[in-house]
Each structure stands twice: as C-alpha cells, then as structure tokens.
Amino acid sequence: MKSSLLFLLLAMALSSSALIPEVEGMSKDYKSLRVRIGNSSTKAVLSGTLTIPCHITYQSPAEEVTVGRRAVLATPRVKWTFISNGKEVEILVARGHKVKINEAYRLRASLPHYTTSAYDVTLVLKDLISNDSGIYKCHVQHGIEDDHEMLEVKVKGVVFLYREGISRYTYTFPMAQEACNRIKAHIATADQLLAAYHGGYEQCDAGWIADQTVRYPIQTPREGCYGDMDGFPGVRNYGVLDPGDMYDVYCYVEELNGEVVLGSAPNKFTLSEARDYCRTLGAEMANTGQLYAAWNEGVDQCNPGWLADGSVRYPIVTPREKCGGNSPGVKTVFQFRNQTGFPDPQARYDVYCFRGEGPVQTEDHGETPSPPAERVEGVITVTESFEELKLPEAKAENEAQGFVDTIPLNKTDATKLAGVEVLSTVKDLQEVPPQPTALVDENVNGDEDLSPGVASFPPYEDHSDDSEESTTMDYKTTAIFRHSQGDTPGFVPESTQATLEGEALPTADVCFPNPCENGGTCIEEDDDNFHCLCLPGYFGKVCEINVEKCPDEWDSFQGFCYKHFYERKSWEEAETHCRDFGGHLVSIITPEEQDFVNNQYKDYQWTGLNDRTIEGDFQWSDGNTVLFENWNKGQPDSYFLSGEDCVVTGWHDNGQWSDVPCNYHLPYTCKMGLVTCGPPPEVANASTYGRPKTRYQINSVIGYRCDNGFLQRNSPVIRCQSDGMWEEPQISCLPSLQ
C-alpha cells in the first residue's frame, strides 16, 4: 500500500509541467542541464525580426521551491549574449520573474514565452540592423550546472543610394522605382533606410523611398545636411512630395540568386568588350544591385570593373591600402568630384559578370554614347561606404571625402602592389561641362524652347474679346534657373515687373483691404462706413494709437510681445522659461504672425504647438485655438512613433512646421499679451492656487481657496480682462462653526 502511494505521488509530480521542468531519459552518464538552440524560424533581413528558439531540458527533476528567496535561486539563470569581432556583449539576463535587458537592446529584444514557461527562453530581436550579424549565445546556469549553445546569424539586405552617371537628382518617383528594378533591386522602405542608419549608414543626398517621401540619413550633422533635424543625427525627412519632383533614389537588395564573377584580361575591357566577355562565359554583366548583394555576402575584390549600367565599381569587405580607404563598402569610379560622370565607354577596366541560378537572359544594351566635353586629368574613385560616407553640405557642389584616387592620364600598364592589382589608368576621359546658370530675360511665351531643365510656361491666350472692358498687362519676367550639383534643381523667380493700364473698378467693400492697423478687425456698418475693433493696448479710428508698450528687449506685433532666446532648451524647459515671464512659447494664429516670426527671428525654433496629451490632437500651449496651419508636406508624421510630439518652425520655406521629439534642444521665442494683469487682488482668509506670477495674460483664470477653518461662499474663480484688470472676486471665506 505504501509503495503504491509513493508511485502515485511520483506520477503526479512528473505530470505537472507548470512546476517541474522537462525531463530527459535517465542515465548515469548524463549532464543534468542541457540547452538546445533550434534553427531560426525567420530569415534575418534588414529591418526584419529574428527569432532564435532556445529550450532548457533536465536529465532529472529539479528541486521544487515555490516561495521565498530560494524560489528564485531554484530557477535557472538565463543570459543571451552577442559575439562579434572578438567581443561579447550582453543582450539580456532573466531569472525568476525578472528580465533585465541591456539598454542598447531595450526596445528590440524580448523573451516572449518566458512568462508562461521558464524553460522556453526563445529570443526575439526586431528592427534588425547590419551590425546584428554575428554569433548569438544562449547560456543557462542552474546551481553548479550550466550549458550553452550558439548560432551564427547573417543579416541580409543592404540600402544604397543610386543615381545616373549624368548628374544628381534626375529621378521622378516613378523613374526612381524603375531605376531600382533595372539594377535588380527594389526601392527602399522607410524601415529599411532607418535600419541602415542605425547600422551606421550616412549619405547627404536626398533620395526617394517607397512611401513617396524623400529622406536621407545623417550620422554627423553639419551645415547643408541639417534637413528638418537641425544639429541632431537621424534620418532627414522632406515628407510626401510631388511624384514629378526629381531626386536620387535609395535602393534595397537582399538576395543575390546567383554568383558574381570577376573577369579580367591583360588589356582590360571597354564597355562593349566587357559585355561580350561575359557572354562568352555564358553569363551577363552584373547589375549594381547584384554587386551590392555580393558584397553583402562577403565578396571582396580590389579590381574596378564594368557593370551593366555603364558604371565602374568594386566591393571591399576588408579595407586595406589602395583598396578603398578606411571603411568597407562598394566603391564607385566617377569622373568628377561631385560624384557624377561614369567613365568613358572606351576606357578599360575589368568586368563583373553574373551567373544566375536559372537560364541566363542577356540584353543588348549597346554602347553608352559619350557627349562632347572637355578633357580632365583623371578619374575619381569615391567610397560609397555602407558604414560611413561623410559628404559636405548638400547645397553646394559636393566633393567626396572618403577614399579618393586621382589617376594621371598617361597610359600605363596595369601594375601590381603587394599581390593586389592596382587601378589601371585611363586616357582621354571626357568631362561633361557643368551646367551654367541659365539667365532668362524674356516676354514669356509658351512656344519658347527652353534649355533642358528650365521651366516652361503655358502659351499666352488672348482674351481681349471676352468682355467689353479689359486690362492690359506688360509682364516681364527675369528668371534664374539654378542647377547646382548639390541642390535640388529649381526655378527661382528673380524679379517680376507688372504694369497695369486702364481704370480699376471701384470696390464696394469698405473693409477690403483692411483699413485697421495693428491687427484690428474691420466691422462694416450700414452707411458704407466702418469701425475698427482694436486689440488690447491700441485705440483710435484705425487702432493707430499704441497705449501700451512691451517691456525692454521685447518686440511688439498686433497686440502681443515677443522675445527670442538663442539658448537651446528642450521644449518643456523653453515653455517653463516663457511662463516665468507670464507668457508661453509662441503661438502662430495668422499668416501675418507667421511672416513676423520668420522675418524677425531667422531661426529653426520651438513653437507652443504640441500633441503631448493626445496623439494627433495638436494644441497651443497658451490655450489659443488652432486657426491657422502651415505644415510641411507629409507632416505631422510622428516619425516611426518616436515621440515627435512638439512642433518646430524654420524661417526658410515660409516657416513651415514639422513635428519632432520634444527632447531636442532648440532656440525658442516667448509670446505674451501686450496688455496683461498684475498679481490678483487679495481676499481675506484666502490664497490663490499655483505659484504666484507678476504678469498674467488676458483671459488667464486663477482660483482662490479658503484657509483652514474657513468655509467658501460664491465662485472662487476670476478672469484677467482685456483692459488688464481682474474681475472683482466674488468669493468670501466665513469662519467655520465647528
């Protein structure tokens, strides 16, 4: 009977999976604790999610403790680490009901099954970046027993900037999509570009991405590369733009689906000879996307070679002297220092061929024609590094600051250096002359044939017979078309002169244009007259008399006072500072006020607009109603839900607004009413709520509370009136009868 009872208790214990860990077959020759990593169930790709299964098993039941400190010690200690370049970094540690995650992985790493089973310690890592490639180690310790297993992970996928060899910024959005497809890649998504940035990618060139926005990643902010983030690193975002606008494009490639082979010959190849050579191998010329995919898989060649688009590039995984400078990446040979101009098709280089996994389909691309141009003294090899490419400002002609080789033009044989073939020199390279500034001074007519890239106008239509009366206009436009290699091409009106002939018709609206000054409101009366409703601090027939003045060092505009502070603060710190003066961060209620702020304070600065309380519900910090909006295209976007709850305005682009994280440190402008109220009146046996101020804005409300031992009668609230006087307090505090 006793033996039967013991057997029953043992069976019940083994069946309780919630209390007892998994148990393997018993043996004298066993390791008590075992850790097993299964194959990852998901592919490791840039910006994707990686799942690494890891399970703990025991050869014999572990001691069961359910309460106290010993309950924690009786559970296994789990540690996930990441090993790369000889360094081991802790990802997380878990024991009992606690999981401690390294700050660097805090938003990305988790143990999704650990709360339900302490023996399923599967790791999930999201938002993968290229630097996540390496060895992942699942280490478990329980008492004196420990075990671990490791899994090597390679994150596939690379984002790169692509442009035609002719010049920068030549793709509309549809053309950008087609360009990436043509080189066996896809247009990058916002997530992929962000992941590339977090992996160290930098490029000061605006490019299309898949959501029809234009962005570029900056690690080291500098003049010309600030974008919408001023002096902070991050992915700059122009927002959703017109698909007809022209920029470069960010492409993404993941799978090679074949192999890239370097082809070489003693005399190298011209572009057409390179294409023929690949055909003799039963292959085709590799595309740019295929070379990037090969580099991402570890292909390392210090031989510049032709690609199918007429460019010359070479992949460097291990940087070394004469092979791409200090950083890995796919290097590109350009003719000009502004990173434009593919080499002359008659120049001689090696070639990169591609053999696909299926039948090879070749296309006859023909030779790329070379336009007539001036000779130059060399070619430039530019580092297009996945790790780092630091360019000067984007609004000027850019010179690459990575690895640059200037090669003399005299024809020489290929040389060898330390067993590595050095770049062959090229003779008679042709340079496309830089586009001159086109000065157009003309009477505008749609039939005019403007130079490529210069904006044209619709033909003039004569409507003189449409009505009995007409107004003639001599319209002369002097326009400058600026097309620098570092800026977005644009048509900039230089001056506009207009002369009207004939009599203007009388207007019946006495309030148009507004005769009231200083922001006054015109009220039309029945007898074709008007009167002005003046803002606080002004009076007179048209509000021309200013009876109040702003404090020293404050500027006055339409009944309000403004002061700009160049000291950089977070949004909350700036708002607090403004409240110390009895004001708030500037609210922009009208287009005229926007113009005033733009012209008076030429800065990238905070405004009081924010959605810190409810996502998407923007409110001014001074309580004003949002009556005017001036958002940039694509804004507000709360970029990747990254806490972009505060709004900035810049003096350029008409002061358009963008939402950014509130912890940025920026200059700011405070705004307060021209007429304000002083300290509120004192009430016997009562005090006001909040910290006392010396100035209160119009419509500010304060409340009183009775002292201990007194009871409140009547309303405790008063308001600051438009004349700068407080309402008469109605509250009275009577002694309590108790």
mmCIF file of N, CA and C in Angstrom, residues 328-387:
data_model
loop_
_atom_site.group_PDB
_atom_site.id
_atom_site.type_symbol
_atom_site.label_atom_id
_atom_site.label_comp_id
_atom_site.label_asym_id
_atom_site.label_seq_id
_atom_site.Cartn_x
_atom_site.Cartn_y
_atom_site.Cartn_z
ATOM 1 N N PRO A 328 34.745 49.599 -45.204
ATOM 2 C CA PRO A 328 34.232 48.689 -46.225
ATOM 3 C C PRO A 328 33.107 49.341 -47.009
ATOM 4 N N GLY A 329 32.777 48.770 -48.132
ATOM 5 C CA GLY A 329 31.689 49.293 -48.944
ATOM 6 C C GLY A 329 31.910 48.991 -50.406
ATOM 7 N N VAL A 330 30.948 49.376 -51.222
ATOM 8 C CA VAL A 330 31.086 49.267 -52.674
ATOM 9 C C VAL A 330 31.611 50.601 -53.177
ATOM 10 N N LYS A 331 32.782 50.572 -53.782
ATOM 11 C CA LYS A 331 33.426 51.788 -54.254
ATOM 12 C C LYS A 331 33.018 52.063 -55.700
ATOM 13 N N THR A 332 32.908 53.336 -56.043
ATOM 14 C CA THR A 332 32.460 53.736 -57.372
ATOM 15 C C THR A 332 33.489 54.661 -58.003
ATOM 16 N N VAL A 333 33.753 54.458 -59.284
ATOM 17 C CA VAL A 333 34.668 55.315 -60.036
ATOM 18 C C VAL A 333 33.840 56.364 -60.761
ATOM 19 N N PHE A 334 34.030 57.632 -60.388
ATOM 20 C CA PHE A 334 33.365 58.744 -61.063
ATOM 21 C C PHE A 334 34.406 59.584 -61.797
ATOM 22 N N GLN A 335 33.952 60.324 -62.791
ATOM 23 C CA GLN A 335 34.863 61.241 -63.478
ATOM 24 C C GLN A 335 35.058 62.525 -62.683
ATOM 25 N N PHE A 336 34.009 62.970 -62.003
ATOM 26 C CA PHE A 336 34.052 64.297 -61.403
ATOM 27 C C PHE A 336 33.906 64.224 -59.892
ATOM 28 N N ARG A 337 34.413 65.239 -59.230
ATOM 29 C CA ARG A 337 34.430 65.242 -57.777
ATOM 30 C C ARG A 337 33.048 65.432 -57.160
ATOM 31 N N ASN A 338 32.070 65.834 -57.950
ATOM 32 C CA ASN A 338 30.713 65.941 -57.415
ATOM 33 C C ASN A 338 29.966 64.624 -57.526
ATOM 34 N N GLN A 339 30.718 63.524 -57.719
ATOM 35 C CA GLN A 339 30.155 62.176 -57.772
ATOM 36 C C GLN A 339 29.196 61.995 -58.941
ATOM 37 N N THR A 340 29.565 62.522 -60.083
ATOM 38 C CA THR A 340 28.807 62.300 -61.306
ATOM 39 C C THR A 340 29.777 61.933 -62.412
ATOM 40 N N GLY A 341 29.218 61.410 -63.489
ATOM 41 C CA GLY A 341 30.020 61.070 -64.656
ATOM 42 C C GLY A 341 30.607 59.676 -64.586
ATOM 43 N N PHE A 342 29.935 58.696 -65.201
ATOM 44 C CA PHE A 342 30.523 57.369 -65.307
ATOM 45 C C PHE A 342 31.684 57.428 -66.297
ATOM 46 N N PRO A 343 32.649 56.519 -66.192
ATOM 47 C CA PRO A 343 33.802 56.550 -67.097
ATOM 48 C C PRO A 343 33.398 56.429 -68.562
ATOM 49 N N ASP A 344 34.269 56.935 -69.447
ATOM 50 C CA ASP A 344 34.058 56.831 -70.887
ATOM 51 C C ASP A 344 33.917 55.362 -71.277
ATOM 52 N N PRO A 345 32.953 55.013 -72.145
ATOM 53 C CA PRO A 345 32.784 53.612 -72.543
ATOM 54 C C PRO A 345 34.021 52.997 -73.186
ATOM 55 N N GLN A 346 34.936 53.839 -73.679
ATOM 56 C CA GLN A 346 36.156 53.307 -74.288
ATOM 57 C C GLN A 346 37.285 53.122 -73.277
ATOM 58 N N ALA A 347 37.054 53.564 -72.052
ATOM 59 C CA ALA A 347 38.057 53.318 -71.011
ATOM 60 C C ALA A 347 38.124 51.819 -70.731
ATOM 61 N N ARG A 348 39.230 51.382 -70.144
ATOM 62 C CA ARG A 348 39.447 49.937 -69.963
ATOM 63 C C ARG A 348 39.500 49.569 -68.478
ATOM 64 N N TYR A 349 38.653 48.622 -68.125
ATOM 65 C CA TYR A 349 38.585 48.101 -66.767
ATOM 66 C C TYR A 349 38.302 46.605 -66.835
ATOM 67 N N ASP A 350 38.353 45.952 -65.671
ATOM 68 C CA ASP A 350 37.858 44.584 -65.579
ATOM 69 C C ASP A 350 36.330 44.613 -65.691
ATOM 70 N N VAL A 351 35.697 43.470 -65.516
ATOM 71 C CA VAL A 351 34.246 43.402 -65.617
ATOM 72 C C VAL A 351 33.719 42.438 -64.563
ATOM 73 N N TYR A 352 32.556 42.751 -64.019
ATOM 74 C CA TYR A 352 31.866 41.844 -63.104
ATOM 75 C C TYR A 352 30.703 41.196 -63.851
ATOM 76 N N CYS A 353 30.769 39.871 -63.960
ATOM 77 C CA CYS A 353 29.732 39.098 -64.634
ATOM 78 C C CYS A 353 28.844 38.416 -63.599
ATOM 79 N N PHE A 354 27.653 38.085 -64.027
ATOM 80 C CA PHE A 354 26.690 37.443 -63.129
ATOM 81 C C PHE A 354 26.160 36.166 -63.755
ATOM 82 N N ARG A 355 26.235 35.093 -62.976
ATOM 83 C CA ARG A 355 25.624 33.826 -63.374
ATOM 84 C C ARG A 355 24.434 33.567 -62.455
ATOM 85 N N GLY A 356 23.265 33.549 -63.017
ATOM 86 C CA GLY A 356 22.074 33.317 -62.224
ATOM 87 C C GLY A 356 21.842 31.853 -61.955
ATOM 88 N N GLU A 357 20.892 31.585 -61.058
ATOM 89 C CA GLU A 357 20.568 30.203 -60.729
ATOM 90 C C GLU A 357 19.725 29.552 -61.812
ATOM 91 N N GLY A 358 19.059 30.385 -62.653
ATOM 92 C CA GLY A 358 18.267 29.868 -63.759
ATOM 93 C C GLY A 358 18.940 30.189 -65.070
ATOM 94 N N PRO A 359 18.223 30.036 -66.208
ATOM 95 C CA PRO A 359 18.787 30.367 -67.516
ATOM 96 C C PRO A 359 19.165 31.833 -67.578
ATOM 97 N N VAL A 360 20.270 32.127 -68.225
ATOM 98 C CA VAL A 360 20.768 33.494 -68.335
ATOM 99 C C VAL A 360 20.064 34.189 -69.479
ATOM 100 N N GLN A 361 19.508 35.360 -69.218
ATOM 101 C CA GLN A 361 18.899 36.171 -70.257
ATOM 102 C C GLN A 361 19.742 37.416 -70.419
ATOM 103 N N THR A 362 20.264 37.596 -71.607
ATOM 104 C CA THR A 362 21.126 38.745 -71.862
ATOM 105 C C THR A 362 20.376 39.761 -72.695
ATOM 106 N N GLU A 363 20.735 40.990 -72.514
ATOM 107 C CA GLU A 363 20.129 42.066 -73.271
ATOM 108 C C GLU A 363 21.217 42.823 -73.991
ATOM 109 N N ASP A 364 20.870 43.311 -75.165
ATOM 110 C CA ASP A 364 21.817 44.102 -75.928
ATOM 111 C C ASP A 364 21.614 45.561 -75.564
ATOM 112 N N HIS A 365 22.453 46.028 -74.671
ATOM 113 C CA HIS A 365 22.290 47.406 -74.193
ATOM 114 C C HIS A 365 22.884 48.413 -75.167
ATOM 115 N N GLY A 366 23.823 47.963 -75.973
ATOM 116 C CA GLY A 366 24.522 48.901 -76.824
ATOM 117 C C GLY A 366 25.485 49.741 -76.027
ATOM 118 N N GLU A 367 26.292 50.502 -76.715
ATOM 119 C CA GLU A 367 27.264 51.341 -76.022
ATOM 120 C C GLU A 367 26.604 52.627 -75.563
ATOM 121 N N THR A 368 27.006 53.059 -74.435
ATOM 122 C CA THR A 368 26.506 54.324 -73.915
ATOM 123 C C THR A 368 27.218 55.463 -74.617
ATOM 124 N N PRO A 369 26.483 56.334 -75.309
ATOM 125 C CA PRO A 369 27.157 57.415 -76.031
ATOM 126 C C PRO A 369 27.814 58.381 -75.071
ATOM 127 N N SER A 370 28.919 58.932 -75.495
ATOM 128 C CA SER A 370 29.639 59.899 -74.670
ATOM 129 C C SER A 370 29.457 61.276 -75.265
ATOM 130 N N PRO A 371 28.864 62.214 -74.545
ATOM 131 C CA PRO A 371 28.626 63.544 -75.100
ATOM 132 C C PRO A 371 29.930 64.298 -75.265
ATOM 133 N N PRO A 372 29.967 65.245 -76.211
ATOM 134 C CA PRO A 372 31.180 66.043 -76.384
ATOM 135 C C PRO A 372 31.465 66.828 -75.127
ATOM 136 N N ALA A 373 32.729 66.895 -74.765
ATOM 137 C CA ALA A 373 33.056 67.542 -73.498
ATOM 138 C C ALA A 373 34.524 67.876 -73.453
ATOM 139 N N GLU A 374 34.926 68.445 -72.307
ATOM 140 C CA GLU A 374 36.312 68.797 -72.104
ATOM 141 C C GLU A 374 37.077 67.647 -71.500
ATOM 142 N N ARG A 375 38.370 67.652 -71.691
ATOM 143 C CA ARG A 375 39.198 66.627 -71.074
ATOM 144 C C ARG A 375 39.484 66.985 -69.623
ATOM 145 N N VAL A 376 39.672 65.955 -68.838
ATOM 146 C CA VAL A 376 40.068 66.159 -67.451
ATOM 147 C C VAL A 376 41.329 65.373 -67.190
ATOM 148 N N GLU A 377 41.891 65.552 -66.012
ATOM 149 C CA GLU A 377 43.185 64.966 -65.722
ATOM 150 C C GLU A 377 43.122 63.693 -64.926
ATOM 151 N N GLY A 378 41.982 63.101 -64.763
ATOM 152 C CA GLY A 378 41.957 61.854 -64.022
ATOM 153 C C GLY A 378 40.550 61.405 -63.731
ATOM 154 N N VAL A 379 40.449 60.303 -63.063
ATOM 155 C CA VAL A 379 39.161 59.830 -62.588
ATOM 156 C C VAL A 379 39.207 59.792 -61.080
ATOM 157 N N ILE A 380 38.063 59.749 -60.492
ATOM 158 C CA ILE A 380 37.956 59.796 -59.039
ATOM 159 C C ILE A 380 37.236 58.554 -58.565
ATOM 160 N N THR A 381 37.839 57.859 -57.658
ATOM 161 C CA THR A 381 37.198 56.696 -57.053
ATOM 162 C C THR A 381 36.585 57.132 -55.741
ATOM 163 N N VAL A 382 35.278 56.988 -55.625
ATOM 164 C CA VAL A 382 34.556 57.504 -54.474
ATOM 165 C C VAL A 382 34.068 56.357 -53.611
ATOM 166 N N THR A 383 34.280 56.487 -52.312
ATOM 167 C CA THR A 383 33.795 55.479 -51.373
ATOM 168 C C THR A 383 32.301 55.647 -51.176
ATOM 169 N N GLU A 384 31.516 54.647 -51.557
ATOM 170 C CA GLU A 384 30.100 54.605 -51.212
ATOM 171 C C GLU A 384 29.957 53.596 -50.090
ATOM 172 N N SER A 385 30.429 53.984 -48.936
ATOM 173 C CA SER A 385 30.568 53.034 -47.835
ATOM 174 C C SER A 385 29.249 52.794 -47.140
ATOM 175 N N PHE A 386 28.997 51.536 -46.829
ATOM 176 C CA PHE A 386 27.810 51.210 -46.032
ATOM 177 C C PHE A 386 27.985 51.691 -44.602
ATOM 178 N N GLU A 387 29.238 51.791 -44.159
ATOM 179 C CA GLU A 387 29.498 52.190 -42.777
ATOM 180 C C GLU A 387 29.528 53.701 -42.626
#
